[in-house]
C-alpha positions as MATLAB code, in Angstrom:
seq = 'MGKWKRSQAYADYIGFILTLNEGVKGKKLTFEYKVSEAIEKLVALLNTLDRWIDETPPMDQPSRFGNKAYRTWYAKLDEEAENLVATVVPTHLAAAVPEVAVYLKESVGNSTRIDYGTGHEAAFAAFLCCLCKIGVLRVDDQIAIVFKVFNRYLEVMRKLQKTYRMEPAGSQGVWGLDDFQFLPFIWGSSQLIDHPYLEPRHFVDEKAVNENHKDYMFLECILFITEMKTGPFAEHSNQLWNISAVPTWSKVNQGLIRMYKAECLEKFPVIQHFKFGSLLPIHPVSLC';
ca = [
      85.746  113.042  133.195;
      88.194  115.600  134.573;
      91.079  113.311  133.721;
      89.745  112.947  130.149;
      89.370  116.714  129.640;
      92.960  117.303  130.783;
      94.329  114.402  128.740;
      96.606  114.388  125.743;
      93.904  112.364  123.952;
      91.318  115.143  124.422;
      93.759  117.855  123.290;
      94.772  115.858  120.209;
      91.197  114.903  119.340;
      89.716  118.390  119.609;
      92.770  119.857  117.860;
      92.193  117.444  114.972;
      88.490  118.372  114.701;
      89.266  122.118  114.716;
      92.111  121.805  112.191;
      89.769  120.054  109.750;
      87.077  122.639  110.517;
      89.486  125.362  109.405;
      90.626  123.336  106.377;
      87.167  123.001  104.784;
      86.051  126.573  105.498;
      84.185  128.081  102.547;
      84.808  125.069  100.288;
      82.242  122.983   98.400;
      82.391  119.175   98.338;
      83.031  119.517   94.588;
      86.143  121.659   95.254;
      89.351  120.373   93.576;
      91.701  118.843   96.148;
      94.623  116.442   96.255;
      93.803  112.759   96.776;
      96.751  110.768   98.111;
      97.231  107.017   97.946;
      96.352  106.709  101.660;
      93.027  108.481  101.048;
      92.250  106.130   98.119;
      92.993  103.129  100.347;
      90.689  104.419  103.095;
      87.873  104.871  100.585;
      88.476  101.298   99.359;
      88.252  100.078  102.979;
      84.878  101.834  103.384;
      83.705  100.424  100.048;
      84.432   96.954  101.447;
      82.211   97.649  104.483;
      79.509   98.859  102.101;
      79.750   95.695  100.009;
      79.407   93.540  103.143;
      76.065   95.239  103.863;
      74.840   94.086  100.430;
      76.084   90.576  101.211;
      74.283   90.522  104.600;
      70.594   91.294  103.973;
      68.349   92.058  106.959;
      66.552   89.105  108.558;
      62.803   88.639  108.860;
      62.097   89.297  112.505;
      59.168   90.519  114.598;
      60.784   93.634  116.096;
      60.989   96.646  113.806;
      64.259   98.065  115.117;
      67.671   96.506  115.551;
      67.821   93.876  112.830;
      69.931   90.972  114.053;
      71.663   90.575  110.684;
      73.748   93.558  111.785;
      75.518   91.245  114.239;
      76.616   89.013  111.350;
      77.894   92.064  109.475;
      79.694   93.325  112.582;
      81.280   89.919  113.297;
      82.894   90.088  109.870;
      84.364   93.512  110.613;
      85.505   92.339  114.044;
      87.379   89.476  112.404;
      88.790   91.469  109.466;
      89.469   94.888  111.038;
      93.231   94.438  111.433;
      93.592   93.109  107.884;
      91.604   96.081  106.568;
      93.731   98.582  108.498;
      96.887   96.818  107.296;
      95.887   97.688  103.709;
      96.124  101.384  104.631;
      99.156  101.361  106.947;
     102.601  100.782  105.359;
     104.530   97.737  106.603;
     107.160   99.757  108.517;
     104.292  101.049  110.712;
     102.608   97.646  111.076;
     103.068   97.651  114.875;
     100.380  100.360  115.103;
      97.748   98.302  113.260;
      96.123   96.497  116.248;
      95.689   99.768  118.155;
      94.334  101.724  115.183;
      91.956   98.867  114.260;
      90.226   99.176  117.657;
      88.928  102.633  116.672;
      87.642  101.328  113.346;
      85.687   98.565  115.113;
      84.253  101.080  117.572;
      83.133  103.437  114.799;
      80.265  101.464  113.262;
      77.888  101.000  116.192;
      77.364   98.484  118.964;
      76.584   94.882  118.043;
      74.909   94.016  121.354;
      72.470   96.921  121.366;
      72.412   97.361  117.552;
      72.678  101.088  118.003;
      74.804  103.916  116.667;
      75.500  107.438  117.882;
      77.958  110.290  118.265;
      80.345  108.194  120.374;
      80.780  105.811  117.437;
      81.246  108.767  115.110;
      83.924  110.078  117.512;
      85.703  106.713  117.278;
      85.952  107.139  113.498;
      87.380  110.638  113.928;
      89.839  109.155  116.463;
      90.728  106.441  113.897;
      91.597  109.178  111.363;
      93.431  111.180  114.032;
      95.611  108.130  114.835;
      96.421  107.703  111.130;
      97.595  111.330  111.136;
      99.690  110.777  114.268;
     101.567  107.853  112.758;
     102.092  109.758  109.515;
      99.832  107.760  107.171;
      97.723  110.869  106.601;
      99.490  114.197  106.154;
      98.730  117.904  106.441;
      97.850  118.223  102.746;
      95.256  115.418  103.122;
      93.052  117.631  105.318;
      90.338  118.461  102.792;
      90.237  114.907  101.421;
      89.915  113.505  104.977;
      86.605  115.347  105.373;
      85.256  115.462  101.818;
      86.304  112.045  100.597;
      86.863  109.748  103.579;
      84.489  111.116  106.211;
      81.801  111.729  103.634;
      82.081  108.130  102.425;
      81.939  106.970  106.043;
      78.671  108.906  106.463;
      77.192  107.205  103.406;
      78.075  103.765  104.769;
      76.702  104.622  108.237;
      73.432  105.880  106.737;
      73.136  102.657  104.782;
      73.764  100.641  107.983;
      71.159  102.688  109.862;
      68.565  102.198  107.132;
      69.310   98.539  106.357;
      69.425   97.244  109.931;
      67.109   99.883  111.461;
      69.694  100.767  114.099;
      68.594  102.529  117.256;
      70.114  105.942  118.000;
      72.616  105.457  120.856;
      71.936  107.654  123.877;
      69.682  109.894  121.804;
      68.214  112.941  123.470;
      65.286  112.748  121.070;
      64.055  116.149  119.951;
      66.509  117.862  122.319;
      69.553  116.500  120.551;
      70.956  117.951  117.364;
      70.580  114.733  115.375;
      69.933  111.077  116.228;
      73.178  109.800  114.766;
      75.760  112.397  113.707;
      77.336  115.646  114.887;
      80.637  116.284  113.094;
      79.171  116.832  109.593;
      77.112  119.685  111.042;
      80.278  121.317  112.398;
      82.347  120.838  109.246;
      79.306  121.425  107.052;
      78.591  124.801  108.671;
      82.262  125.746  108.190;
      81.898  124.973  104.468;
      79.063  127.506  104.303;
      80.884  130.395  106.030;
      80.725  133.548  103.850;
      78.482  131.842  101.290;
      77.243  134.484   98.803;
      73.540  133.685   99.228;
      72.868  130.597  101.403;
      72.153  131.691  104.977;
      71.318  129.534  108.008;
      67.588  130.266  107.523;
      67.753  128.557  104.124;
      68.458  125.027  105.391;
      64.821  124.598  106.467;
      63.771  125.450  102.904;
      63.250  122.239  100.928;
      64.129  123.850   97.579;
      67.466  125.239   98.858;
      68.370  121.837  100.334;
      67.475  119.922   97.157;
      69.487  122.277   94.960;
      72.648  122.438   97.103;
      72.945  119.220   99.141;
      75.578  117.707   96.815;
      77.916  120.614   97.599;
      77.469  120.885  101.349;
      77.590  118.247  104.086;
      75.251  120.199  106.338;
      72.473  120.160  103.736;
      73.082  116.473  102.991;
      72.456  115.781  106.694;
      69.237  117.817  106.590;
      68.087  115.867  103.528;
      68.728  112.557  105.316;
      66.737  113.712  108.371;
      63.760  114.732  106.217;
      63.867  111.339  104.476;
      63.907  109.460  107.778;
      61.437  111.546  109.775;
      57.882  112.656  109.191;
      56.003  115.703  110.432;
      56.989  119.358  110.759;
      60.754  119.980  110.896;
      60.372  122.283  113.912;
      58.871  119.381  115.875;
      61.165  116.464  115.024;
      64.407  118.517  114.893;
      63.834  121.361  117.282;
      67.504  122.147  117.972;
      68.286  122.440  114.275;
      65.180  124.538  113.771;
      66.480  126.942  116.447;
      69.873  127.096  114.722;
      68.211  128.264  111.501;
      67.493  131.557  113.303;
      71.214  132.278  113.900;
      72.260  135.141  111.584;
      75.592  133.849  110.191;
      77.275  130.537  109.451;
      80.365  131.488  111.458;
      78.119  131.969  114.528;
      76.459  128.609  113.790;
      79.899  126.985  113.496;
      81.185  128.440  116.782;
      77.959  127.471  118.564;
      78.094  123.899  117.252;
      81.706  123.481  118.423;
      80.667  124.620  121.925;
      77.654  122.303  121.811;
      79.797  119.367  120.641;
      82.161  119.788  123.573;
      79.278  120.099  126.058;
      76.851  117.525  124.643;
      79.248  114.862  123.355;
      82.809  115.179  124.624;
      81.828  116.125  128.167;
      79.027  113.586  128.589;
      79.936  110.401  130.447;
      77.530  108.101  128.497;
      79.351  109.053  125.282;
      82.942  109.064  126.549;
      82.716  105.968  128.788;
      83.385  103.841  125.683;
      86.319  105.909  124.363;
      89.511  103.872  124.043;
      92.914  105.131  125.170;
      96.288  103.798  124.097;
      99.743  104.927  123.090;
      98.392  107.103  120.242;
      95.579  108.776  122.207;
      96.822  108.550  125.801;
      94.856  109.388  128.951;
      97.872  111.002  130.667;
      97.735  114.798  131.104;
      98.760  117.091  128.250;
     102.537  117.372  128.069;
     103.494  121.020  127.863;
     107.000  120.518  126.491;
];
């Protein structure tokens, strides 16, 4: 773990997360931003994954969780991942495709356990980070990376979770922030910094969530949790309930970044599956 925290991969990954965090600060999802050809192609790739879910209905099986049809869906991605990535990466960068495709395959859950968690989410962020490193995505794509691509990714992952009843990977139950995601809470809280009237205490208010969830990732996540879980919010999502008592969104944002490092990036069960290569290398940070 020490080697990971000192690595170039860690520095690049966390730098990428924080750059995007800064990029979406105070902006609604409906904000006008530039959409490049690369962004359009990434959305088309995610639309393909979505369509495959429709083409692979869940099987009738005795156990409630972990529908085995997910394995059929995943096998298709496993087979097609490099072709999908090749639609996004220009031909002069084709040598990077096999390496980048690994992160895409890692980002949708585990086909043996039929589970999904923050480590898989991290693989998708690493996939986007690699596309930035090879120059497919550029600095002026920042807002679209979060609002268009990552948001679409979340929709597809929620559909996977619902359709195949995926288990949360390494969930801490009520002590974790959320069963499946973490990054949209970080970026979503950044969106809400200096909001004229929505304060952290408002996200446990059903009316505020229903009226504003289309503009803010954080509230969209809250809506999804309330759809999937029953009972009092303070019981099933205790950590989030505690966060609603924090006075400002910037404090929430800073706290979530610290929590992400401690609970996800510095936890062996999450990072043991992280892949290293030439784009996200394990060697120590070069200071030159």
